[in-house]
CSV table of C-alpha atoms in Angstrom, one decimal:
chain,number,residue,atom,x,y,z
A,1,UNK,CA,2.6,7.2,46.1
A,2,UNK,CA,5.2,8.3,43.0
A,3,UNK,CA,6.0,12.0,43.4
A,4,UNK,CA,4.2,14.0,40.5
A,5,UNK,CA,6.1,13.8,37.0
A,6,UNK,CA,6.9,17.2,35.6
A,7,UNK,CA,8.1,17.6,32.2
A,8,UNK,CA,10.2,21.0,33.3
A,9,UNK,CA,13.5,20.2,34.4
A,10,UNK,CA,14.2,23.0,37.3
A,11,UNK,CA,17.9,23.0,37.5
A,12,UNK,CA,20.6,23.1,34.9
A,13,UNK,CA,21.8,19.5,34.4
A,14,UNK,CA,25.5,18.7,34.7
A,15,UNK,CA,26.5,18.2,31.0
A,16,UNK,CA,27.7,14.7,31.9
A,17,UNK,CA,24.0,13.4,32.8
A,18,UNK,CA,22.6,14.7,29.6
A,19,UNK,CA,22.0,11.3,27.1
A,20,UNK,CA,21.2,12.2,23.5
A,21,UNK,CA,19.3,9.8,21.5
A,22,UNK,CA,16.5,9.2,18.5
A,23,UNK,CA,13.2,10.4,19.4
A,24,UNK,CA,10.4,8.0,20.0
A,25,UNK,CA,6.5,8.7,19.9
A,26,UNK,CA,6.4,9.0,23.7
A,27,UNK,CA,8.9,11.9,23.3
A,28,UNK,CA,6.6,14.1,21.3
A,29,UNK,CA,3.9,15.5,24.4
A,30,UNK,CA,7.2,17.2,26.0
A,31,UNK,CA,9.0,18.2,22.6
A,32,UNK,CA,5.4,19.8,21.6
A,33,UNK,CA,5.0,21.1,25.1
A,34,UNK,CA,8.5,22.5,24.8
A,35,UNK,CA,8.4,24.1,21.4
A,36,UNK,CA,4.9,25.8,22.6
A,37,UNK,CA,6.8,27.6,25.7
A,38,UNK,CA,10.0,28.7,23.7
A,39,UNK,CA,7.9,29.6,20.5
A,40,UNK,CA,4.4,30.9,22.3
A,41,UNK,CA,3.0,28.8,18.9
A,42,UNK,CA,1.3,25.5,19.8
A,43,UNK,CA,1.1,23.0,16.7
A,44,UNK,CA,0.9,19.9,17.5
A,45,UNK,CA,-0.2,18.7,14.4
A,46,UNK,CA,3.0,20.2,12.2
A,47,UNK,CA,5.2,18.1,15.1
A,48,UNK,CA,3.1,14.7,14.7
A,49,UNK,CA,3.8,14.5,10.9
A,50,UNK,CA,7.5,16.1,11.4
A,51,UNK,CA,8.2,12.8,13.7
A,52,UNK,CA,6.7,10.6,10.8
A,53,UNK,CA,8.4,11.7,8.6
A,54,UNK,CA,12.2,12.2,10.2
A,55,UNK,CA,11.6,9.7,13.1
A,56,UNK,CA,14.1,6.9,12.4
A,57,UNK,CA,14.8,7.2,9.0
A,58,UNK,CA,18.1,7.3,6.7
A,59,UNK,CA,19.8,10.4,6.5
A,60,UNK,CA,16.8,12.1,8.7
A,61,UNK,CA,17.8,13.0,12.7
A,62,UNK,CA,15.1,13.3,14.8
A,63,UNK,CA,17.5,13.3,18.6
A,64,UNK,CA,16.3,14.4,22.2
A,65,UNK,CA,18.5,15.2,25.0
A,66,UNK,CA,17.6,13.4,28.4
A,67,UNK,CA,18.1,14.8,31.8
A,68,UNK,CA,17.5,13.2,34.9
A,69,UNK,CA,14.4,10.8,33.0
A,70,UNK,CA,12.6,14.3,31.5
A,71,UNK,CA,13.1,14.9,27.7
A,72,UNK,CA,14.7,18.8,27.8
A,73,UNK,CA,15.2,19.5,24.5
A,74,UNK,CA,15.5,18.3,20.8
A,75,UNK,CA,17.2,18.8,17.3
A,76,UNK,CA,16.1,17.8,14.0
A,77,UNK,CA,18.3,17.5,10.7
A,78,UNK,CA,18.6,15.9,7.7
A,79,UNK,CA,21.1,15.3,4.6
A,80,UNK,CA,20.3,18.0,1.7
A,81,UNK,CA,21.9,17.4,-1.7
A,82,UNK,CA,22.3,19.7,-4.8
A,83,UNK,CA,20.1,22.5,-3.8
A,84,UNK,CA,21.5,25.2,-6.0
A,85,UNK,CA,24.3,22.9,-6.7
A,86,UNK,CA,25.4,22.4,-2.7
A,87,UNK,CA,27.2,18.8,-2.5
A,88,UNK,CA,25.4,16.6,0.1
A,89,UNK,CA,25.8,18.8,3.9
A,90,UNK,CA,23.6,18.3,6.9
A,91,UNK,CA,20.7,20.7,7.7
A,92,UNK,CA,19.5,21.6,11.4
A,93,UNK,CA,16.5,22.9,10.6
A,94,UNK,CA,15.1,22.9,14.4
A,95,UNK,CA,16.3,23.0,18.0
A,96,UNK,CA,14.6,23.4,21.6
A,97,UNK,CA,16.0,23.6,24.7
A,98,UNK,CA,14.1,24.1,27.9
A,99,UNK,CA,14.9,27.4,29.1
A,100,UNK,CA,15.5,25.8,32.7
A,101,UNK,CA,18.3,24.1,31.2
A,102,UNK,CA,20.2,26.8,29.4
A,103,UNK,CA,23.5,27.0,29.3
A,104,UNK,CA,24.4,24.0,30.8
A,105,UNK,CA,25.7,22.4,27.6
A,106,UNK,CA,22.6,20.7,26.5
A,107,UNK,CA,22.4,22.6,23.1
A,108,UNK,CA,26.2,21.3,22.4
A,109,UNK,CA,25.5,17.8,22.7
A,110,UNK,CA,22.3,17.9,20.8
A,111,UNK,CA,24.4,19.8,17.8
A,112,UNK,CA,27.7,16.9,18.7
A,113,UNK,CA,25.2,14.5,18.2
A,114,UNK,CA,23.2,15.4,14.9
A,115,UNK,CA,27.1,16.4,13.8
A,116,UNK,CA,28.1,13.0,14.4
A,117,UNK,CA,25.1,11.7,12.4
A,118,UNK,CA,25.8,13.9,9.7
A,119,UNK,CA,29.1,12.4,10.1
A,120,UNK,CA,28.7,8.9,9.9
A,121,UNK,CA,26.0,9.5,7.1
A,122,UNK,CA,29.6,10.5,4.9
A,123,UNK,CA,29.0,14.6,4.6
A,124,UNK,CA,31.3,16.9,6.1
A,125,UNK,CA,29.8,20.0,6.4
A,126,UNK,CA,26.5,21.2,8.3
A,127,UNK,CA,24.3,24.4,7.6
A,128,UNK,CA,21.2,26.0,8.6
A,129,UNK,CA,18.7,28.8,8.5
A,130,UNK,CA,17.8,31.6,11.0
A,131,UNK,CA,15.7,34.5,11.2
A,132,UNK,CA,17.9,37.8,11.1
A,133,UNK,CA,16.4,38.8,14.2
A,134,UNK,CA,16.9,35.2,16.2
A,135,UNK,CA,19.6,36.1,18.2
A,136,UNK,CA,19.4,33.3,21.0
A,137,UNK,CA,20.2,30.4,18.6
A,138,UNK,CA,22.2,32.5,16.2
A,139,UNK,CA,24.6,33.1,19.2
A,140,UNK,CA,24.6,29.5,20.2
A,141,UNK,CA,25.0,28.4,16.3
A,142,UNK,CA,28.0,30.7,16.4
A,143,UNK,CA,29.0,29.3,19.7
A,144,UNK,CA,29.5,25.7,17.8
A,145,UNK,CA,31.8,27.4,15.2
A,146,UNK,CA,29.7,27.8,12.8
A,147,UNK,CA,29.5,31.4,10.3
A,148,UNK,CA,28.3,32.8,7.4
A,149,UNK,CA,28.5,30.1,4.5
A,150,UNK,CA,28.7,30.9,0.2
A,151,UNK,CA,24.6,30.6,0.4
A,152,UNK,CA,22.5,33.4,0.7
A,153,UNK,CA,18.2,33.7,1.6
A,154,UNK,CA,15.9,35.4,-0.5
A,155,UNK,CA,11.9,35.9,-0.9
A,156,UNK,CA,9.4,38.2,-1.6
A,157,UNK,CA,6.5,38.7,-1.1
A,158,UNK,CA,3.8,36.9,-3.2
A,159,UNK,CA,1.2,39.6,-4.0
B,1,UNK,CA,32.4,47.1,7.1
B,2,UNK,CA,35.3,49.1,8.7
B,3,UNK,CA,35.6,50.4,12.1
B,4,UNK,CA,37.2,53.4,13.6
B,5,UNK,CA,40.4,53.0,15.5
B,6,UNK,CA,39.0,53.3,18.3
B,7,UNK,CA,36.9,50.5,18.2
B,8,UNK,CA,39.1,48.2,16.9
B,9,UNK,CA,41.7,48.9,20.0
B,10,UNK,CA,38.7,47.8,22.2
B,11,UNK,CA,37.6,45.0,20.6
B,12,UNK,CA,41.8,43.8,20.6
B,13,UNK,CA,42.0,44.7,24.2
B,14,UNK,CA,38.8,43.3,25.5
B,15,UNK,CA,39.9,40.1,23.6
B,16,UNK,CA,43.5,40.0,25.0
B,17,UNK,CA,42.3,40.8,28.7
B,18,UNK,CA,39.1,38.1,28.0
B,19,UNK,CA,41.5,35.3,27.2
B,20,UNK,CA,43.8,35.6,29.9
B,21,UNK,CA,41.2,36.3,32.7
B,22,UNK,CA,43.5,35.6,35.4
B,23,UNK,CA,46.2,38.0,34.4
B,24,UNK,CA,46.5,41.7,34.4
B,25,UNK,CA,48.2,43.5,31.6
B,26,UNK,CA,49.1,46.9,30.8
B,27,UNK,CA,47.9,49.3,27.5
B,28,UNK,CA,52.0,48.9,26.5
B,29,UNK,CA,51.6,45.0,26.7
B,30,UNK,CA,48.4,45.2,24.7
B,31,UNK,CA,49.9,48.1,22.1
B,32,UNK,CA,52.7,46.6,21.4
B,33,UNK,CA,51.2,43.3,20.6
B,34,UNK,CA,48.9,44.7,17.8
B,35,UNK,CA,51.3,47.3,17.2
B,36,UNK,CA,48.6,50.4,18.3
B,37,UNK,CA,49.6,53.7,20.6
B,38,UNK,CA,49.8,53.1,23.6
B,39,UNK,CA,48.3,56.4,24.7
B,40,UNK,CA,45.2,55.8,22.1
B,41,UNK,CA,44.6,52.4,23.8
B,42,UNK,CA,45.2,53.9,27.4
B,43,UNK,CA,42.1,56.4,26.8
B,44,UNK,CA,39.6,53.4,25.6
B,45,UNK,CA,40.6,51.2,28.1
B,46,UNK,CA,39.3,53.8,30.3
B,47,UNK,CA,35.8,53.9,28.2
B,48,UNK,CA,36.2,50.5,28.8
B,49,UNK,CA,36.6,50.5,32.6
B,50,UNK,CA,33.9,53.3,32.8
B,51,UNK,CA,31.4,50.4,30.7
B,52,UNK,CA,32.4,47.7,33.5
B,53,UNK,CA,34.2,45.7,30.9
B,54,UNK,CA,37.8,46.1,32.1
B,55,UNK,CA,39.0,47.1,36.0
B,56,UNK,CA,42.2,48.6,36.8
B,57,UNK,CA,44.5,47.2,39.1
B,58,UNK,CA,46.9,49.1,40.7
B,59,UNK,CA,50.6,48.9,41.9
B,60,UNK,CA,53.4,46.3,41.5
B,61,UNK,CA,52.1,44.2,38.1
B,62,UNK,CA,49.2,45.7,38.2
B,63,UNK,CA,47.2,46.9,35.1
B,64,UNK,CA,43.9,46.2,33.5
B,65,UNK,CA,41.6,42.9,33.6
B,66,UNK,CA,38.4,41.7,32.0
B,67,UNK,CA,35.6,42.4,34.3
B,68,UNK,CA,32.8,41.6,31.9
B,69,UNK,CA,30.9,38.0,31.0
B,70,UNK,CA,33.0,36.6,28.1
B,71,UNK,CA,29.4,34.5,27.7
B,72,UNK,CA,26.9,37.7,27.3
B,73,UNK,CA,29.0,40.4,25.6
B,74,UNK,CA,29.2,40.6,21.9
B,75,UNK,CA,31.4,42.3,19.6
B,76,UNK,CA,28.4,45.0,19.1
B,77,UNK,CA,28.3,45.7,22.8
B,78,UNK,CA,31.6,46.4,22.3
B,79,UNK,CA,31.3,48.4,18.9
B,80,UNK,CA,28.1,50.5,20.5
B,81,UNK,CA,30.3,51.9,22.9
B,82,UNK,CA,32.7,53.9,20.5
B,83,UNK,CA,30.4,54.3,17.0
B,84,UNK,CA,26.7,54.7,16.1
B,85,UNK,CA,26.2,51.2,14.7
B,86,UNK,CA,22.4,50.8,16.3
B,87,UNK,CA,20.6,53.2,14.5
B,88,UNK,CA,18.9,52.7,11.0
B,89,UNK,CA,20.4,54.7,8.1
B,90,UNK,CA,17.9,57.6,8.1
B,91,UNK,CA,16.3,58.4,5.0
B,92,UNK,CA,16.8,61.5,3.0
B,93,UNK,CA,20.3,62.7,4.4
B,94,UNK,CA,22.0,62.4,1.1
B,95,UNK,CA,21.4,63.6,-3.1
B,96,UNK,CA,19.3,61.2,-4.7
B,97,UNK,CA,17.6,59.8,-1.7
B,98,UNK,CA,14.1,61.5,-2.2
B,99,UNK,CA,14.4,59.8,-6.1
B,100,UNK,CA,12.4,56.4,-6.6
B,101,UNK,CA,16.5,55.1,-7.0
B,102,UNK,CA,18.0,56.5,-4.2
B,103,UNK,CA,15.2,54.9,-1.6
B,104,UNK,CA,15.9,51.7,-3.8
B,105,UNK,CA,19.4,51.8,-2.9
B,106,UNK,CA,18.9,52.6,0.6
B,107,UNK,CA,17.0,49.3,0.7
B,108,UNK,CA,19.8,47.2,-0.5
B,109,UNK,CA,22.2,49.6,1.9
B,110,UNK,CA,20.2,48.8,4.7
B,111,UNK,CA,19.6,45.4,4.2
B,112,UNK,CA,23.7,45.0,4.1
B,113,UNK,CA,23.4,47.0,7.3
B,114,UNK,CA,20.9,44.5,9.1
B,115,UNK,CA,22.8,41.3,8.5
B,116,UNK,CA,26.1,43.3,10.1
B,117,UNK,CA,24.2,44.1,13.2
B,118,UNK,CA,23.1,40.3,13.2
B,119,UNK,CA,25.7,39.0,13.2
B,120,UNK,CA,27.8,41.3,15.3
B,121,UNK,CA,25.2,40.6,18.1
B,122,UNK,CA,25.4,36.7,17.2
B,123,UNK,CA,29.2,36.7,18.4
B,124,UNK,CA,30.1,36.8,21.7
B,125,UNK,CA,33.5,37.5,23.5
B,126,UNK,CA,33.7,33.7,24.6
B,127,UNK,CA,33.1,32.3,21.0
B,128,UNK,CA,35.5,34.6,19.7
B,129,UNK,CA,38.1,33.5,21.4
B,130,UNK,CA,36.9,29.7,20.8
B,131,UNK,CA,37.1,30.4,17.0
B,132,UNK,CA,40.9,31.6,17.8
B,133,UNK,CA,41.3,29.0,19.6
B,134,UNK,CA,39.9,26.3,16.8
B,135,UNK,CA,42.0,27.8,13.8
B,136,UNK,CA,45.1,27.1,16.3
B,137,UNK,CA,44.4,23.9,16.5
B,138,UNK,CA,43.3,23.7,13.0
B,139,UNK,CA,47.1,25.0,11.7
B,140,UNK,CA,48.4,22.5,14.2
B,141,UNK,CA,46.6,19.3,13.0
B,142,UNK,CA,47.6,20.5,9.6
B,143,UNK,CA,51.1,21.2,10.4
B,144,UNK,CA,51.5,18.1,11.9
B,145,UNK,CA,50.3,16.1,8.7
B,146,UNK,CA,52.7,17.6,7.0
């Protein structure tokens, strides 16, 4: 009998053995699994149409990082042009790790591997968005080289 | 943003000490290369050893070495330990604060404040010293295309 199949990797994989590539529909119990333990926020429903609609498609990265056979973690991206007048740059707009996993340089080839896209899609320059208060992937963002760009957040509140 | 003396001799010499882990170097060595007193640096490294960031060594070459985790610390670890950067400007300590203006300006104060703290707790030792080590290589590749 096959041992059980967990979707937790328990040690940190050698950066070597991690493989980076597109998402597929299997992939999305352990990314939805794995966005519900690092956010405490299950949506399943929000991750199903995000796969639609950045799943293998132009411009659009939907990329998992592999360890030893168990998805264990993901980044998503796409190419934004002339928001507010920005020339065409790539956007992370998501990224999971499996906590088990930290550290080991699974975050960096997930963010060398969306860069690459971006890349090889013809923009040079790659952004995002964080809360002020997100320190974990704030640090690692800043860990890739990346700082504070010419665009600034706003809102308020719509009474 | 500006930062007292102090601070700034910490942050240069847990820097210097951080990037050469395996050698020890003296407050003259780390003075004279950012051109600070020696005897102002000599009294934070000694914060500094008291925070378990930096250990003595003594005798023949000795002097002072990072003891810390280049991965963990951040620049406002290393700010916190010489100036009150953690604490939330307190209302009503200066004229005009109690007017409808002043609390409006201590909004747009604090919210400058918040981001500063962000990102000073975003940056660690270890990617400090990465983003040294990337305009280097930067100026090279440049230099060599020219």
């Amino acid at each position: 009998m096959p041992p059980p199949v967990s979707n937790t990797a328990h040690a940190p994989a050698p950066e070597e053995s991690v493989v980076v590539r597109a998402a597929v529909a299997d992939d999305l119990p352990v990314v939805i699994d794995l966005d519900r333990r690092n956010t405490g926020l299950p949506k399943p429903d929000y991750w199903h149409d995000l796969f639609a609609r950045y799943g293998a498609r132009d411009g659009r990265f939907f990329l998992v990082a592999e360890a030893r056979g168990t998805v264990v973690g993901f980044i998503i991206g796409e190419v934004r042009a002339w928001e507010f007048g920005s020339p065409p740059c790539g956007w992370v707009f998501a990224l999971g790790v499996d906590d088990s996993v930290r550290l080991s340089g699974v975050g960096s080839r997930l963010f060398e591997s969306i860069c690459e896209g971006f890349r090889t899609a013809g923009v040079d320059k790659v952004r995002t968005m964080l809360a002020v208060d997100d320190n974990l992937n704030m640090s690692f963002f800043r860990s890739q080289g990346m700082m504070g760009g010419p665009f600034i957040q706003l809102e308020k509140a719509l009474d | 943003m500006r930062l007292q003396k102090a601070t700034r001799c910490a942050l240069f010499a847990v820097l210097e000490l951080a990037g050469q882990p395996d050698r020890q170097l003296s407050a003259t060595d780390i003075a004279e290369r950012y051109g600070i007193s020696s005897n102002h640096l000599a009294k934070v490294l000694r914060d500094l050893g008291r925070a378990g960031l930096v250990e003595s060594v003594r005798g023949a070459g000795g002097g002072y070495r990072f003891a810390g985790n280049a991965r963990r610390l951040t620049l406002f670890d290393v700010i916190a330990l010489f100036e009150d950067v953690d604490a939330a400007r307190p209302m009503g300590r200066e004229p005009g604060d109690h007017t409808e203006n002043g609390q409006a300006l201590r909004l747009v104060l604090q919210e400058i404040d918040d981001i500063a703290r962000a990102t000073l707790r975003s940056i660690t030792i270890d990617t400090m010293l990465k983003t040294t080590q990337w305009r280097r290589d930067r100026a090279a590749r440049a230099e060599t295309v020219r």
